Short mmCIF file of C-alpha atoms and ligand atoms in Angstrom, two decimals:
data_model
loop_
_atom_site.label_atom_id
_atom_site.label_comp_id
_atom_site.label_asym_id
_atom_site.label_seq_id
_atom_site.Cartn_x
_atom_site.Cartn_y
_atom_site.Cartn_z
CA UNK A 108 0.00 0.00 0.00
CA UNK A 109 1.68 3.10 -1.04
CA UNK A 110 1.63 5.80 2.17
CA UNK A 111 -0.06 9.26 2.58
CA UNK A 112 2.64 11.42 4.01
CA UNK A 113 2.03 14.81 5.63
CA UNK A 114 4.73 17.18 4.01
CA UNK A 115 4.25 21.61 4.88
CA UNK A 116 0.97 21.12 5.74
CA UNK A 117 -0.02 18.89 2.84
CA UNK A 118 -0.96 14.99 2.57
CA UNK A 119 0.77 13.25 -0.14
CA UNK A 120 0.86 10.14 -1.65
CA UNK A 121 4.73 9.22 -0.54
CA UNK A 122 5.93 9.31 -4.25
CA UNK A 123 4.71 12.97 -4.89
CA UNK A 124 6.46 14.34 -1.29
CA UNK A 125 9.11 15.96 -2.34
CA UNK A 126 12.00 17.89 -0.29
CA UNK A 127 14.68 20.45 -1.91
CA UNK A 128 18.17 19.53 -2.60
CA UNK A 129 18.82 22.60 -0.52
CA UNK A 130 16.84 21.26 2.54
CA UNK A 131 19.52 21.88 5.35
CA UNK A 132 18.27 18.38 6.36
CA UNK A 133 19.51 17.06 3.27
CA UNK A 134 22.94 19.43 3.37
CA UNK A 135 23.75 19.41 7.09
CA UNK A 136 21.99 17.27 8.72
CA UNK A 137 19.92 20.33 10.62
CA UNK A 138 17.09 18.67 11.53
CA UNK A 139 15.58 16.80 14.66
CA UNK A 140 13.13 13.67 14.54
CA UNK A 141 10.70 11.71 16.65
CA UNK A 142 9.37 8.27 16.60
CA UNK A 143 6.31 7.45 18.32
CA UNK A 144 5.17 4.11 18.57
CA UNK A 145 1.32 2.95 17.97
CA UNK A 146 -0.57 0.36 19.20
CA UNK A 147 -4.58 -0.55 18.89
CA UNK A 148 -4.29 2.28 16.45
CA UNK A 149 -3.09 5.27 19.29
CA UNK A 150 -0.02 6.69 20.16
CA UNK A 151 2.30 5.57 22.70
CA UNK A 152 3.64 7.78 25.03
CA UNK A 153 3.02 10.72 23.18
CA UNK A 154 3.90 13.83 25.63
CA UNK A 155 7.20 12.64 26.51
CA UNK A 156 7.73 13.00 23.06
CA UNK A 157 6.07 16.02 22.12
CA UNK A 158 8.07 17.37 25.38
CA UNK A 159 11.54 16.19 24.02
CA UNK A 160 11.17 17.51 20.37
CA UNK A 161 10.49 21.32 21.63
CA UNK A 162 13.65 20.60 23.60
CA UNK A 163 15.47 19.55 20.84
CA UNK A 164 14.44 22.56 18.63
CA UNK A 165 15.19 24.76 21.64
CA UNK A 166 18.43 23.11 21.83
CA UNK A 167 19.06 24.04 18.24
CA UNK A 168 18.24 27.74 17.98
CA UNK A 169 14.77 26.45 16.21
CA UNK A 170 11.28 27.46 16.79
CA UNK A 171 8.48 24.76 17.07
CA UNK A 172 6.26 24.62 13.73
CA UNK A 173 3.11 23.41 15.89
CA UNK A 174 1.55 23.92 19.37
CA UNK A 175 1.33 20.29 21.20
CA UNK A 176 -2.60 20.10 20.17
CA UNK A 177 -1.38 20.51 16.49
CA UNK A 178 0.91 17.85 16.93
CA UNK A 179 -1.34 15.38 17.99
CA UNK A 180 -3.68 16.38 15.30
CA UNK A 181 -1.33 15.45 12.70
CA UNK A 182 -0.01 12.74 14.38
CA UNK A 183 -3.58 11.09 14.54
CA UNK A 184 -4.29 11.72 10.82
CA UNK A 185 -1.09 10.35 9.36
CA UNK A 186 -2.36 7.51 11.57
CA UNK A 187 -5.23 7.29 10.74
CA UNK A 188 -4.99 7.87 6.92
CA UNK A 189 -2.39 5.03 6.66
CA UNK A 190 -4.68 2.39 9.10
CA UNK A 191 -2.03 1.87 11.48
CA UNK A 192 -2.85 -0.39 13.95
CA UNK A 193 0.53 -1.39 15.13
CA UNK A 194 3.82 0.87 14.38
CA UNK A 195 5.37 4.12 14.95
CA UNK A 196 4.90 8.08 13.26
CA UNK A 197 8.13 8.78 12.62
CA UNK A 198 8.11 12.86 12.63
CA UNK A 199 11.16 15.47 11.61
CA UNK A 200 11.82 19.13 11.33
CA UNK A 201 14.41 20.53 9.53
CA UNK A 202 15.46 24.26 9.34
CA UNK A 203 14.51 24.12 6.28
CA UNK A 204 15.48 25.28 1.91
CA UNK A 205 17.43 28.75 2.23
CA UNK A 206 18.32 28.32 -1.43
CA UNK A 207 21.68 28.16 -0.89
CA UNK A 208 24.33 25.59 0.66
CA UNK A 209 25.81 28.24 3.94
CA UNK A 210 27.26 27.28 7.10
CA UNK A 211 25.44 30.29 8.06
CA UNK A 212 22.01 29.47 9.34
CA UNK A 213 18.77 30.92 7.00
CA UNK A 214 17.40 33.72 8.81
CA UNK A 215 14.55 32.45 11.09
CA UNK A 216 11.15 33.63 8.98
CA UNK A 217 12.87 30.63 6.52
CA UNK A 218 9.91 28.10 6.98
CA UNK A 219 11.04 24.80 8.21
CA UNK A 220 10.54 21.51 6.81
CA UNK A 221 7.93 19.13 8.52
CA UNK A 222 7.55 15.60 7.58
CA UNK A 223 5.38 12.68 9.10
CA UNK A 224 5.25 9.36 7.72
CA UNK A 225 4.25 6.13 8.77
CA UNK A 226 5.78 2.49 9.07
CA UNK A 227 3.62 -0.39 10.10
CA UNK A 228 4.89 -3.24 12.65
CA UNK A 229 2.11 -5.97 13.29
CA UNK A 230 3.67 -8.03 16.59
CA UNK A 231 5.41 -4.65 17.16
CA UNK A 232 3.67 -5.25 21.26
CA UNK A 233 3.73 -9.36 21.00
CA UNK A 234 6.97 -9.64 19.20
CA UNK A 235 8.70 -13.07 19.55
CA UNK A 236 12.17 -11.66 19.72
CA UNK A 237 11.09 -10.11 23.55
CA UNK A 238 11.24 -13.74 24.27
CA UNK A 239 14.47 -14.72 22.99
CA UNK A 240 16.26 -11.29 23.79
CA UNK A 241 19.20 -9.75 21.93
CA UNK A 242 22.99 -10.36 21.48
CA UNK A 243 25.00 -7.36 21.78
CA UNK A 244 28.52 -5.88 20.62
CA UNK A 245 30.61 -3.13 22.35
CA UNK A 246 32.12 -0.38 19.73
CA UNK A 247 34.15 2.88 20.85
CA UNK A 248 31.48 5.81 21.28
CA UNK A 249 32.76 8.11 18.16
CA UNK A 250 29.57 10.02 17.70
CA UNK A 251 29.37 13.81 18.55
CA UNK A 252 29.04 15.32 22.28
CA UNK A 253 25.49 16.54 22.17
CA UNK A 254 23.60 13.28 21.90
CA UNK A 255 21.01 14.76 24.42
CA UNK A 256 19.49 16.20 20.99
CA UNK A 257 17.24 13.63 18.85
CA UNK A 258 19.01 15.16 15.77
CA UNK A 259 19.06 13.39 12.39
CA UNK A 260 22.96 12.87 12.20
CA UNK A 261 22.60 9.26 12.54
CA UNK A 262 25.72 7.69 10.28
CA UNK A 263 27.77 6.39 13.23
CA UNK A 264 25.09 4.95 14.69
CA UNK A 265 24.05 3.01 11.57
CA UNK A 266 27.57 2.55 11.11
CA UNK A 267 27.40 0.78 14.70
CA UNK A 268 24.10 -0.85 13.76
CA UNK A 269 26.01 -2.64 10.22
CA UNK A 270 29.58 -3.76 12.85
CA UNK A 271 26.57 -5.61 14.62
CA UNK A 272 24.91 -7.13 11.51
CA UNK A 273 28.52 -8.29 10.71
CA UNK A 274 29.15 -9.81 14.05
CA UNK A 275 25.94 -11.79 13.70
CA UNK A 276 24.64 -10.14 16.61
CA UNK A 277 21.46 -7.54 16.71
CA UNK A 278 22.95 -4.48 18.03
CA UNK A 279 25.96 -2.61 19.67
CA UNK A 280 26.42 -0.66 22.50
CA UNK A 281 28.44 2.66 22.74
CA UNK A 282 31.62 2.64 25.12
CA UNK A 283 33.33 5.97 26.28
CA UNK A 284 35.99 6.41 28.95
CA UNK A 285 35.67 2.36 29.52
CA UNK A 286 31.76 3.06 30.45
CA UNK A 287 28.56 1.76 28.13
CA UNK A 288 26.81 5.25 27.15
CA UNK A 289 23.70 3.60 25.16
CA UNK A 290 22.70 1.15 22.42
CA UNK A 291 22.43 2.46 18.54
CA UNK A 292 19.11 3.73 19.23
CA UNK A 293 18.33 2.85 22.79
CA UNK A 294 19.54 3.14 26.35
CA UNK A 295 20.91 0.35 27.86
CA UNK A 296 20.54 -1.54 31.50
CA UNK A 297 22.06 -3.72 33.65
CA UNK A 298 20.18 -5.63 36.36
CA UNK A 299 22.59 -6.83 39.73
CA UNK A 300 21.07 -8.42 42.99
CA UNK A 301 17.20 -6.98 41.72
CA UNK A 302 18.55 -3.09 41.37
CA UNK A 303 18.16 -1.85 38.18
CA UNK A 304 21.11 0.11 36.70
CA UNK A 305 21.47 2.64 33.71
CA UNK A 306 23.87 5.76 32.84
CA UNK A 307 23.05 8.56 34.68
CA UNK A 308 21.11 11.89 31.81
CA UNK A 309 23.58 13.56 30.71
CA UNK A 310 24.47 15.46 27.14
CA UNK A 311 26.26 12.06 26.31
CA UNK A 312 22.90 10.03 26.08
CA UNK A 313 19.70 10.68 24.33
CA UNK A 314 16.90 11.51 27.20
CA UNK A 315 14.81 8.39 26.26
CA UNK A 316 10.97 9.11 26.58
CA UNK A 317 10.57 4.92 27.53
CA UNK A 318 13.53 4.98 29.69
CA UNK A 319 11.68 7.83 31.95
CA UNK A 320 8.46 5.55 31.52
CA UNK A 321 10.02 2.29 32.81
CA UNK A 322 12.15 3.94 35.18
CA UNK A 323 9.01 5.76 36.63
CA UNK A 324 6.87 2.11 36.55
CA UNK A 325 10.55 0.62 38.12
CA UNK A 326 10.25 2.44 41.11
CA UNK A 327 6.67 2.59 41.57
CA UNK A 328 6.68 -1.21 41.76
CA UNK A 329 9.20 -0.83 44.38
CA UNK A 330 12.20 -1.80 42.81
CA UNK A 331 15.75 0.13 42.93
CA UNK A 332 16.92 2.11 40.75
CA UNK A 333 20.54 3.18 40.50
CA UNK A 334 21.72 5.81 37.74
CA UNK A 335 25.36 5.69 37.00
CA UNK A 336 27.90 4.54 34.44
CA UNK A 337 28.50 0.71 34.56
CA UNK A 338 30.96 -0.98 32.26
CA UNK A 339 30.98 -4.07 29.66
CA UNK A 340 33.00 -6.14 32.44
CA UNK A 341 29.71 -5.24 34.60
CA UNK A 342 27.15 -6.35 32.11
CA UNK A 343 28.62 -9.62 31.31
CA UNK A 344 28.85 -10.12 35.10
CA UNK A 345 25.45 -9.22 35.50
CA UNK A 346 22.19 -11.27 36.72
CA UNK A 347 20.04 -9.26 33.51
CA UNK A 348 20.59 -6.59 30.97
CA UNK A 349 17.81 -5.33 28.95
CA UNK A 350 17.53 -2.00 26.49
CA UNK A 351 14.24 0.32 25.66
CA UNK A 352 13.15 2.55 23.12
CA UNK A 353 10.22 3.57 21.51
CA UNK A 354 10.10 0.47 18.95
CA UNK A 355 11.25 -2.11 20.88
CA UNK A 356 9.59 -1.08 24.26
CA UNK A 357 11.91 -3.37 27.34
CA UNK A 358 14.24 -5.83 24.60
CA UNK A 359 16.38 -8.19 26.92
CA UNK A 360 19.82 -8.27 26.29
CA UNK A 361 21.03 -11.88 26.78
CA UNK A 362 24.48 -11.93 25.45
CA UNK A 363 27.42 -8.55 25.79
CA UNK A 364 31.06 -9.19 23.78
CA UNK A 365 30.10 -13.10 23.07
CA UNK A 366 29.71 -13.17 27.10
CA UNK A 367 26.12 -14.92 27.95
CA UNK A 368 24.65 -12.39 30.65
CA UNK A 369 23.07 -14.47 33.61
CA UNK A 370 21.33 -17.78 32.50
CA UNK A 371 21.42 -16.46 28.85
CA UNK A 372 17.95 -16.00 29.18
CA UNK A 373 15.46 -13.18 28.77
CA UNK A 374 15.43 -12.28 32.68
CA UNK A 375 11.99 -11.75 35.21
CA UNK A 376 12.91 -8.03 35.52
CA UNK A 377 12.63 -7.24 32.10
CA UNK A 378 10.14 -9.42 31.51
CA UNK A 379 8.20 -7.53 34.22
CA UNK A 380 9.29 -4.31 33.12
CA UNK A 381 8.23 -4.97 29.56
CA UNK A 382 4.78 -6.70 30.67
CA UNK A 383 4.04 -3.14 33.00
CA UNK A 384 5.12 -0.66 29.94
CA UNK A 385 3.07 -1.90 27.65
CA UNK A 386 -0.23 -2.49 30.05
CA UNK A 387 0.64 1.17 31.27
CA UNK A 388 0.64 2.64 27.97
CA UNK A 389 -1.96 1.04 26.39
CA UNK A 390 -3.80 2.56 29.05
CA UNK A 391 -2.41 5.97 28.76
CA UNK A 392 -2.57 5.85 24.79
CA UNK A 393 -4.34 8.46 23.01
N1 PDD B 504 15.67 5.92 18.82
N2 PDD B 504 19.14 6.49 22.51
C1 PDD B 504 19.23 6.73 21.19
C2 PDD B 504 20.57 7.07 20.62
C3 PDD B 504 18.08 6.66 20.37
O1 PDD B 504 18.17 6.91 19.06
C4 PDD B 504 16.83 6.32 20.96
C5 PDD B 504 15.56 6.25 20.17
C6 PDD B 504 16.81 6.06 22.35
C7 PDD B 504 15.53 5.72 23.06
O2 PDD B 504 14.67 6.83 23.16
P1 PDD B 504 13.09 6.66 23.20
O3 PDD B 504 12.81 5.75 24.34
O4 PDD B 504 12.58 8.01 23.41
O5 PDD B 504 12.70 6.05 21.88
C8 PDD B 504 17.97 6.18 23.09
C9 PDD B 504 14.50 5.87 17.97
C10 PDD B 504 13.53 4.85 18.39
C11 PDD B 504 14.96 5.72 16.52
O6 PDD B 504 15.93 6.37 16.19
O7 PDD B 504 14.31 5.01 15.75
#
C-alpha cells in the first residue's frame, strides 16, 4: 500500500512528497526527529515525546512549527490515513530550503521543513524476539558530544548498527571512557542483585521518553533504581541486561562481547518491566 505522508501542511501520496536539494536536512543534517510508537491504532507515550522535540528545537536555535494540540492532530491523521494499527509516526523538522548551501544558518522567517510518515509493525507489542532477547557488541562511542538532541545525524550509529549485523549479533552498545553510554538507538541496562542500573542523563545520552516511563513504573513497583555509568566487564557479570526505546519497548539483552549475561535467558525483571510498559501505555494511549 503506497503511504499518505504529511509534508508543509499537505498529505501526499509518498511518491509525490518531495524535499529540496537545498533542505539543510539534506545538506547538514539540521534537523531533529521523533518516533512514536502505535498500538490498537493510538499513540504511545506521546507527551514525553512532544516534550523532548520542543527541547530539541530549543536546543538548536529552532522554533516549534506546531503547538502540542497541532501535533497530535497530525499525528492522529497520518495515523489514521495510513490504518495503522501497530507501528510508529516517525516525525522530523528541519530548518529548512534557504536556497543556498551556507554554514550560516537561513534567517529564522525561513519556513522549516515538517515531515510525518508512517511504518507499520504488526507483533510490534507481541513480538517473539522479547522472548528470545538480543545479542549485543561493544564499539568505541565516536559520535558527537550533544547526543542529548534527537538530531538526524545518525551515520555512526548506523555505522554501529552494520559492525553488529557483521558480528551476527542484533545491536551494539556505545563505550566511552571504559563506560557503556547507550545502544544504537536505545539506552541500555544492567540488572545486579534486583537493582536496576542505567547511565546517569547527561548530554552524552539521548533523554529516552521509555527509559523515563520504565524507570518511573521501576520504582513505583518498588524496585531500585541506580543511575550511573557501569561498564561491559559489569554487564557480562550481571544477573540481567535489557535496552528500551520507543520500537522495541523493554528488549532483553542476553548476550554482551560473546559473554552470555546471567542464565542467557530473557530475565523476570525485564520481563516484568516490559509486561508493566506496555499495560501502562496502552492505558495511557491516546
Ligand atoms: N531511537 N538512545 C538513542 C541514541 C536513540 O536513538 C533512541 C531512540 C533512544 C531511546 O529513546 P526513546 O525511548 O525516546 O525512543 C535512546 C529511535 C527509536 C529511533 O531512532 O528510531
Amino acid at each position: 500500500m503506497s503511504r499518505i505522508v504529511h509534508l508543509n501542511g499537505d498529505w501526499l501520496p509518498e511518491t509525490e512528497a518531495k524535499v529540496s536539494v537545498f533542505d539543510r536536512g539534506f545538506l547538514m543534517a539540521d534537523g531533529v526527529y521523533e518516533v512514536t510508537s502505535v498500538l490498537d491504532g493510538k499513540l504511545i507515550d506521546f507527551e514525553g515525546h512532544c516534550r523532548r522535540l520542543d527541547r530539541s528545537l530549543q536546543e538548536l536555535g529552532m522554533g516549534n512549527p506546531h503547538s502540542d494540540a497541532e501535533w497530535l492532530a497530525l499525528h492522529r491523521e497520518v495515523v489514521a490515513r495510513n490504518e495503522v494499527v501497530e507501528g510508529m509516526v516517525y516525525l522530523q523538522v528541519t530548518r529548512g530550503n534557504p536556497g543556498d548551501r551556507d554554514f550560516v544558518y537561513p534567517p529564522a522567517e525561513t519556513p522549516q521543513t515538517v515531515v510525518l510518515f508512517t511504518q507499520s509493525k504488526p507483533g510490534l507489542a507481541d513480538n517473539p524476539v522479547a522472548r528470545v532477547g538480543w545479542r549485543v557488541i561493544s564499539v568505541p562511542d565516536l559520535r558527537w558530544a550533544r547526543r542529548d538532541i534527537k538530531t538526524v545525524q545518525l551515520l555512526y550509529p548506523s555505522m554501529a548498527k552494520m559492525a553488529a549485523k557483521a558480528a551476527g549479533v542484533d545491536d551494539s552498545w556505545f563505550v566511552e571512557d571504559g563506560a557503556v553510554t547507550e545502544g544504537t538507538s536505545n539506552n541500555a541496562y544492567i540488572v545486579k542483585n534486583g537493582r536496576i542500573i542505567t547511565r546517569q542523563l547527561g548530554n552524552d545520552v539521548l533523554h529516552g521518553i521509555t527509559r523515563a516511563s520504565v524507570l518511573r513504573f521501576a520504582r513505583e513497583a518498588q524496585m531500585e533504581v541506580e543511575e550511573r555509568p557501569f561498564t561491559i566487564a559489569e554487564a557480562q557479570g550481571a544477573d540481567e541486561a535489557f535496552i528500551t526505546s520507543a520500537t522495541a519497548f523493554v528488549m532483553p539483552v542476553i548476550e554482551v562481547d560473546g559473554a552470555r549475561v546471567g542464565s542467557g535467558t530473557p530475565g523476570p525483571v525485564s520481563a516484568r518491566l516490559r509486561e508493566i510498559y506496555i499495560d501502562e501505555m496502552r492505558k495511557a494511549a491516546q
